[in-house]
PDB file of C-alpha atoms in Angstrom:
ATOM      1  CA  UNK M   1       0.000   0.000   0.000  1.00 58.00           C
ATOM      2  CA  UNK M   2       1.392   3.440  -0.886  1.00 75.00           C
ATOM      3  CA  UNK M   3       0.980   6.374   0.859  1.00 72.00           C
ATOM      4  CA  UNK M   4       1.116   8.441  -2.656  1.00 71.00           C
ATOM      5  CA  UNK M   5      -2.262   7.039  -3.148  1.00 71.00           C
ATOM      6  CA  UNK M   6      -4.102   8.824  -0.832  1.00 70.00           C
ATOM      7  CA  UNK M   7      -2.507  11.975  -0.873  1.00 71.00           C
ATOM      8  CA  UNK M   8      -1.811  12.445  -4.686  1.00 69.00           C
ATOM      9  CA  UNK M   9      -3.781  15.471  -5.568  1.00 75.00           C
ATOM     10  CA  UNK M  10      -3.858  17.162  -2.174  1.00 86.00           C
ATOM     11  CA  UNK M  11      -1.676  20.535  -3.153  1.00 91.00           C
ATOM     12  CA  UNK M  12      -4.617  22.677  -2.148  1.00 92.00           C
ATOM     13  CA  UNK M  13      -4.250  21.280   1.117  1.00 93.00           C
ATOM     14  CA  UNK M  14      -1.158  21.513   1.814  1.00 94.00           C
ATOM     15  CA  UNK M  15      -0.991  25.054   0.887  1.00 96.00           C
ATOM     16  CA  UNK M  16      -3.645  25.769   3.528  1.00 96.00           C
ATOM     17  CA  UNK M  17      -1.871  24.218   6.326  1.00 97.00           C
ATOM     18  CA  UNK M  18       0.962  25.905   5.135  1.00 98.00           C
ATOM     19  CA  UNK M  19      -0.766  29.489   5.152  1.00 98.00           C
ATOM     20  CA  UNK M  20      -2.320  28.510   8.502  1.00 98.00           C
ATOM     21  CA  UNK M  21       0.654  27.726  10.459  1.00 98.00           C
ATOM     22  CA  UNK M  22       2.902  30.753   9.214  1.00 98.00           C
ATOM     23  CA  UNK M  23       0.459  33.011   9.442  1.00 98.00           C
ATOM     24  CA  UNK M  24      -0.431  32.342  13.282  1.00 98.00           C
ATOM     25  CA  UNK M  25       3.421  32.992  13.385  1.00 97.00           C
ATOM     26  CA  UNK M  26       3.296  36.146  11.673  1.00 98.00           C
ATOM     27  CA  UNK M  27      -0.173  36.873  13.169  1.00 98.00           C
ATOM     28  CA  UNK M  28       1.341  36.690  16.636  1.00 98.00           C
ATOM     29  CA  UNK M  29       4.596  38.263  16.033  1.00 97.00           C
ATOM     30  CA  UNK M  30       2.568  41.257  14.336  1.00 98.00           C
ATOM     31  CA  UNK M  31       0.559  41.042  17.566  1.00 98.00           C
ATOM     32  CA  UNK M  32       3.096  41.363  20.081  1.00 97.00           C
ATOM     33  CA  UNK M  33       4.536  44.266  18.547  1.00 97.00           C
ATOM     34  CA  UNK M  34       1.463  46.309  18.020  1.00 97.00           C
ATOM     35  CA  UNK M  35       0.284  45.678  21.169  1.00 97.00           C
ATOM     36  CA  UNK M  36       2.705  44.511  24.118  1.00 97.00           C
ATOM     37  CA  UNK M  37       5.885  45.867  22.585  1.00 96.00           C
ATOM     38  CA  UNK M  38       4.438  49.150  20.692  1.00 97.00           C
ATOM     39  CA  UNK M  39       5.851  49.958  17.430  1.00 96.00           C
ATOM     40  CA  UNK M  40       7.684  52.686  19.509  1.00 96.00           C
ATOM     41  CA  UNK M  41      10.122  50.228  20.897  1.00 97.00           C
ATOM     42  CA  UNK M  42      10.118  48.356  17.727  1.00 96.00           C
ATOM     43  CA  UNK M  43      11.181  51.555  16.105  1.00 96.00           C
ATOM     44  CA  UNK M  44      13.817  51.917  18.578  1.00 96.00           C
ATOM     45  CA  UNK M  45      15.015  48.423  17.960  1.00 92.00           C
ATOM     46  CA  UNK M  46      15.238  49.325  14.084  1.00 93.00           C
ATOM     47  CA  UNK M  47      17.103  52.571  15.067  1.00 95.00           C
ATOM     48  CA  UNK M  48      19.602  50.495  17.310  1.00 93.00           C
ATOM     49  CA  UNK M  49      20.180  48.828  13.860  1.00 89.00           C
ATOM     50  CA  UNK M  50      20.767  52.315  11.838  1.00 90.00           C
ATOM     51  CA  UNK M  51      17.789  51.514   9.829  1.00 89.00           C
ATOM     52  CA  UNK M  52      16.438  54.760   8.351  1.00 92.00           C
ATOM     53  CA  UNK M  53      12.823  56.059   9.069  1.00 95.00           C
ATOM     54  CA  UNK M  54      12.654  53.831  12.160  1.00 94.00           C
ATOM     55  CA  UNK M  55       9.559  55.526  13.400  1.00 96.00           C
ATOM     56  CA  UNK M  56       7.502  54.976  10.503  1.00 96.00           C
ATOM     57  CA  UNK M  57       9.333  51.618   9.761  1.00 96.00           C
ATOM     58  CA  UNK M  58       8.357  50.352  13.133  1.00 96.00           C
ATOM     59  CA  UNK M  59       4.441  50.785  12.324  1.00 97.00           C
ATOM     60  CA  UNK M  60       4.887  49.261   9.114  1.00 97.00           C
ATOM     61  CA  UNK M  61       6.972  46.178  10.066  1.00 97.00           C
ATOM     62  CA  UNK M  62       4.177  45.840  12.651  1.00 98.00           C
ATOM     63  CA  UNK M  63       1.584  46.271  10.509  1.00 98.00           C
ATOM     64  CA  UNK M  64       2.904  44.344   7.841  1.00 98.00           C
ATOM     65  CA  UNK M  65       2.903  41.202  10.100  1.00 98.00           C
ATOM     66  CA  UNK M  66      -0.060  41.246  11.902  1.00 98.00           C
ATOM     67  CA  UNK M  67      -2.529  41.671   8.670  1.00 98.00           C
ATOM     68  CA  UNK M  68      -0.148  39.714   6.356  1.00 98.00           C
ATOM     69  CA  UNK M  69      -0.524  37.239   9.167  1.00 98.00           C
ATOM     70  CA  UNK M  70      -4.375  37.468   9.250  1.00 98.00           C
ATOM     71  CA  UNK M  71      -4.649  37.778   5.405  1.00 98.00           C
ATOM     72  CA  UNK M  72      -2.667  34.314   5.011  1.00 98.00           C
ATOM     73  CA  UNK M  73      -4.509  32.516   7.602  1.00 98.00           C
ATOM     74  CA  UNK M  74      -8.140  33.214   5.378  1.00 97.00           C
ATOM     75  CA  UNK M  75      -6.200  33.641   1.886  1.00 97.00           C
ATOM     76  CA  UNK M  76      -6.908  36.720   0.845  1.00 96.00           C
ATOM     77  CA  UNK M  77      -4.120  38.332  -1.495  1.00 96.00           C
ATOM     78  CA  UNK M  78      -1.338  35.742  -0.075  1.00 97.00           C
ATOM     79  CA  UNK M  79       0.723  36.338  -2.981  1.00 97.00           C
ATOM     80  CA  UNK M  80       1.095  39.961  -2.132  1.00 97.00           C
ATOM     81  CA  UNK M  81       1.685  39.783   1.682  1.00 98.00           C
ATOM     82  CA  UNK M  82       3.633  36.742   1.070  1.00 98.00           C
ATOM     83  CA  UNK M  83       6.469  39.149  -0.787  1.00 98.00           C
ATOM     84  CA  UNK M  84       5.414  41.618   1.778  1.00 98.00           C
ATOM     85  CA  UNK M  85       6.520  39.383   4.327  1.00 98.00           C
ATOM     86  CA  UNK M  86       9.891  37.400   2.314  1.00 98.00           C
ATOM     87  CA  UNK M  87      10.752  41.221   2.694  1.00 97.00           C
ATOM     88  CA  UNK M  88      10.465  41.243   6.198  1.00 96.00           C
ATOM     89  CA  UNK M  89      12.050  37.742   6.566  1.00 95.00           C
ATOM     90  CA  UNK M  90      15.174  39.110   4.310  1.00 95.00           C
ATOM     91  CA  UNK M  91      15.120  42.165   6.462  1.00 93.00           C
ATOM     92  CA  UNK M  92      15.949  40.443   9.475  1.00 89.00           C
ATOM     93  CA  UNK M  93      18.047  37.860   8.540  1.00 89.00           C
ATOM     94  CA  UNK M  94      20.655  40.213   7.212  1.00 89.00           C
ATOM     95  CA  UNK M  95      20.179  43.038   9.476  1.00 86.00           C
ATOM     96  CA  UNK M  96      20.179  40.902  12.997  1.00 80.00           C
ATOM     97  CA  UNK M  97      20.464  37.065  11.934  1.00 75.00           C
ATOM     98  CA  UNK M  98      24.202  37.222  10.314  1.00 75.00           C
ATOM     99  CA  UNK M  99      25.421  38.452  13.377  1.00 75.00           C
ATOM    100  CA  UNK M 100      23.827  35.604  15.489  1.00 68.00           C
ATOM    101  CA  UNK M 101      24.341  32.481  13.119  1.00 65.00           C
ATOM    102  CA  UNK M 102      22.092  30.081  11.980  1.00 67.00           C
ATOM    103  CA  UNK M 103      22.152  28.646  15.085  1.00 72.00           C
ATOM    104  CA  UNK M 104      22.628  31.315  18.066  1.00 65.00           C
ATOM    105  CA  UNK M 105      24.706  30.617  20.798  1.00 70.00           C
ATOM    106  CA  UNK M 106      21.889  31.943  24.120  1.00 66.00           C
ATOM    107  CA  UNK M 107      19.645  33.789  21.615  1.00 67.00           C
ATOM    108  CA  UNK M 108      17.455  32.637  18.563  1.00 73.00           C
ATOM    109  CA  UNK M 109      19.613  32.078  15.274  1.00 71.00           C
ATOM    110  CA  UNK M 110      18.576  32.098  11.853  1.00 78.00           C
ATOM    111  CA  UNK M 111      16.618  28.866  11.424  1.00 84.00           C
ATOM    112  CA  UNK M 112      13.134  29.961  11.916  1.00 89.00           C
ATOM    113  CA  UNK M 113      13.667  33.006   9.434  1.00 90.00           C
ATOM    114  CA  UNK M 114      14.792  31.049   6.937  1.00 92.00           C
ATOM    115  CA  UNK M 115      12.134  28.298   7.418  1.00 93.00           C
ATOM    116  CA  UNK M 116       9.511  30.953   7.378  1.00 96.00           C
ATOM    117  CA  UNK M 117      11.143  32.769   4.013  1.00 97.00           C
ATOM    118  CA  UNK M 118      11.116  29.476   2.182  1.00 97.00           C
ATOM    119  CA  UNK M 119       7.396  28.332   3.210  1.00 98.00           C
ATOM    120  CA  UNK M 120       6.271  32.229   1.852  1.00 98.00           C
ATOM    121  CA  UNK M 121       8.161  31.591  -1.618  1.00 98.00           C
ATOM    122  CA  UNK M 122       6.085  28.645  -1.861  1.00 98.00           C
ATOM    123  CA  UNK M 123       3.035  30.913  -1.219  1.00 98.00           C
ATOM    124  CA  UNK M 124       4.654  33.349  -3.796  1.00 97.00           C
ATOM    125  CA  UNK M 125       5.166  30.605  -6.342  1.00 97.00           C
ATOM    126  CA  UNK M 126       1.958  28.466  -5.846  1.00 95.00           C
ATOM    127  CA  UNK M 127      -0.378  31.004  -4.424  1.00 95.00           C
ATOM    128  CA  UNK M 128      -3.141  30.135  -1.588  1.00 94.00           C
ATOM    129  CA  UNK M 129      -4.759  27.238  -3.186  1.00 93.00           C
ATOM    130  CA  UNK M 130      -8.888  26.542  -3.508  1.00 93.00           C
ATOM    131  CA  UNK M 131      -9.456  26.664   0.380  1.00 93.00           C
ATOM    132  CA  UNK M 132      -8.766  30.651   0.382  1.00 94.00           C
ATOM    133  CA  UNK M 133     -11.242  33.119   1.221  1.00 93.00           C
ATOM    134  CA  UNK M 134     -10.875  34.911  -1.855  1.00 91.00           C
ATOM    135  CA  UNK M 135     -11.339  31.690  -3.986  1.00 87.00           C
ATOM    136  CA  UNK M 136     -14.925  31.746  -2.124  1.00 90.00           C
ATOM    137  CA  UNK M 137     -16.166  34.935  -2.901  1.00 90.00           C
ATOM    138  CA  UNK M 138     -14.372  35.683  -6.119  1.00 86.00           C
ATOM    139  CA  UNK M 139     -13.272  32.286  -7.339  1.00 79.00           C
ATOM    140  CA  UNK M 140      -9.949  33.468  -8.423  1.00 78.00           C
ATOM    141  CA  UNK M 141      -6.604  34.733  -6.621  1.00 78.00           C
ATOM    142  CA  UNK M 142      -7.138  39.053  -6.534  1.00 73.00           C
ATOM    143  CA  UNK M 143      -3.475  39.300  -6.777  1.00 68.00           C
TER     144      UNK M 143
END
């Protein structure tokens, strides 16, 4: 008996669980720094890092993950917030992971960023599949 049987065909699945387990990542990362951290201090964390505009890039990094979050876990434009958020995961992987390692030695290396960045280029190459909000109402992908 082959396990191939019973799961050939089930892409559509797969891309859901996909979109629902990074986005409750991204949904509670996005969560925690709009509202126990504030984008203030994660604008003073980007500043700490010389990035430019950190006030207004603290809102939007917020932002940006809790809605892209949200948006993946019911599939609505995952494409878009998907490359939103490989933007995000490239951000931080060069900007704080490189120093740390893949591994970090007493703080959190590079492995989750990069697991994170590959499961959204699959979103970015395959899109949110037929159990996606926006498949529902508009039976297509809106971007």
């Amino acid at each position: 008996m082959c396990l191939a049987k019973y799961i050939k065909d089930k892409n559509d699945l797969a891309l859901f669980i996909l979109r629902l387990s990074i986005g409750v990542i991204f949904l509670a990362h996005g969560y925690q720094k709009l509202f126990i951290m504030k984008p203030v201090a994660v604008a003073g964390f980007l500043k700490n890092l010389g990035f430019p505009f950190s006030d207004l890039f603290g809102w939007i990094l917020s932002l940006t993950e809790f809605i892209g979050g949200l948006a993946l876990i019911v599939g609505i434009a995952v494409r878009g917030f998907a490359i939103l958020l490989s933007i995000v995961m490239v951000l931080a992987i060069l900007l704080v992971k490189t120093k740390i390692g893949l591994i970090g030695q007493g703080s959190v290396g590079a492995e989750l960023d990069l697991a994170l960045l590959s499961s959204l280029i699959v979103l970015i190459l395959k899109g949110g599949g037929i159990y996606s909000l926006e498949q529902k109402i508009f039976k297509k992908e809106l971007c």
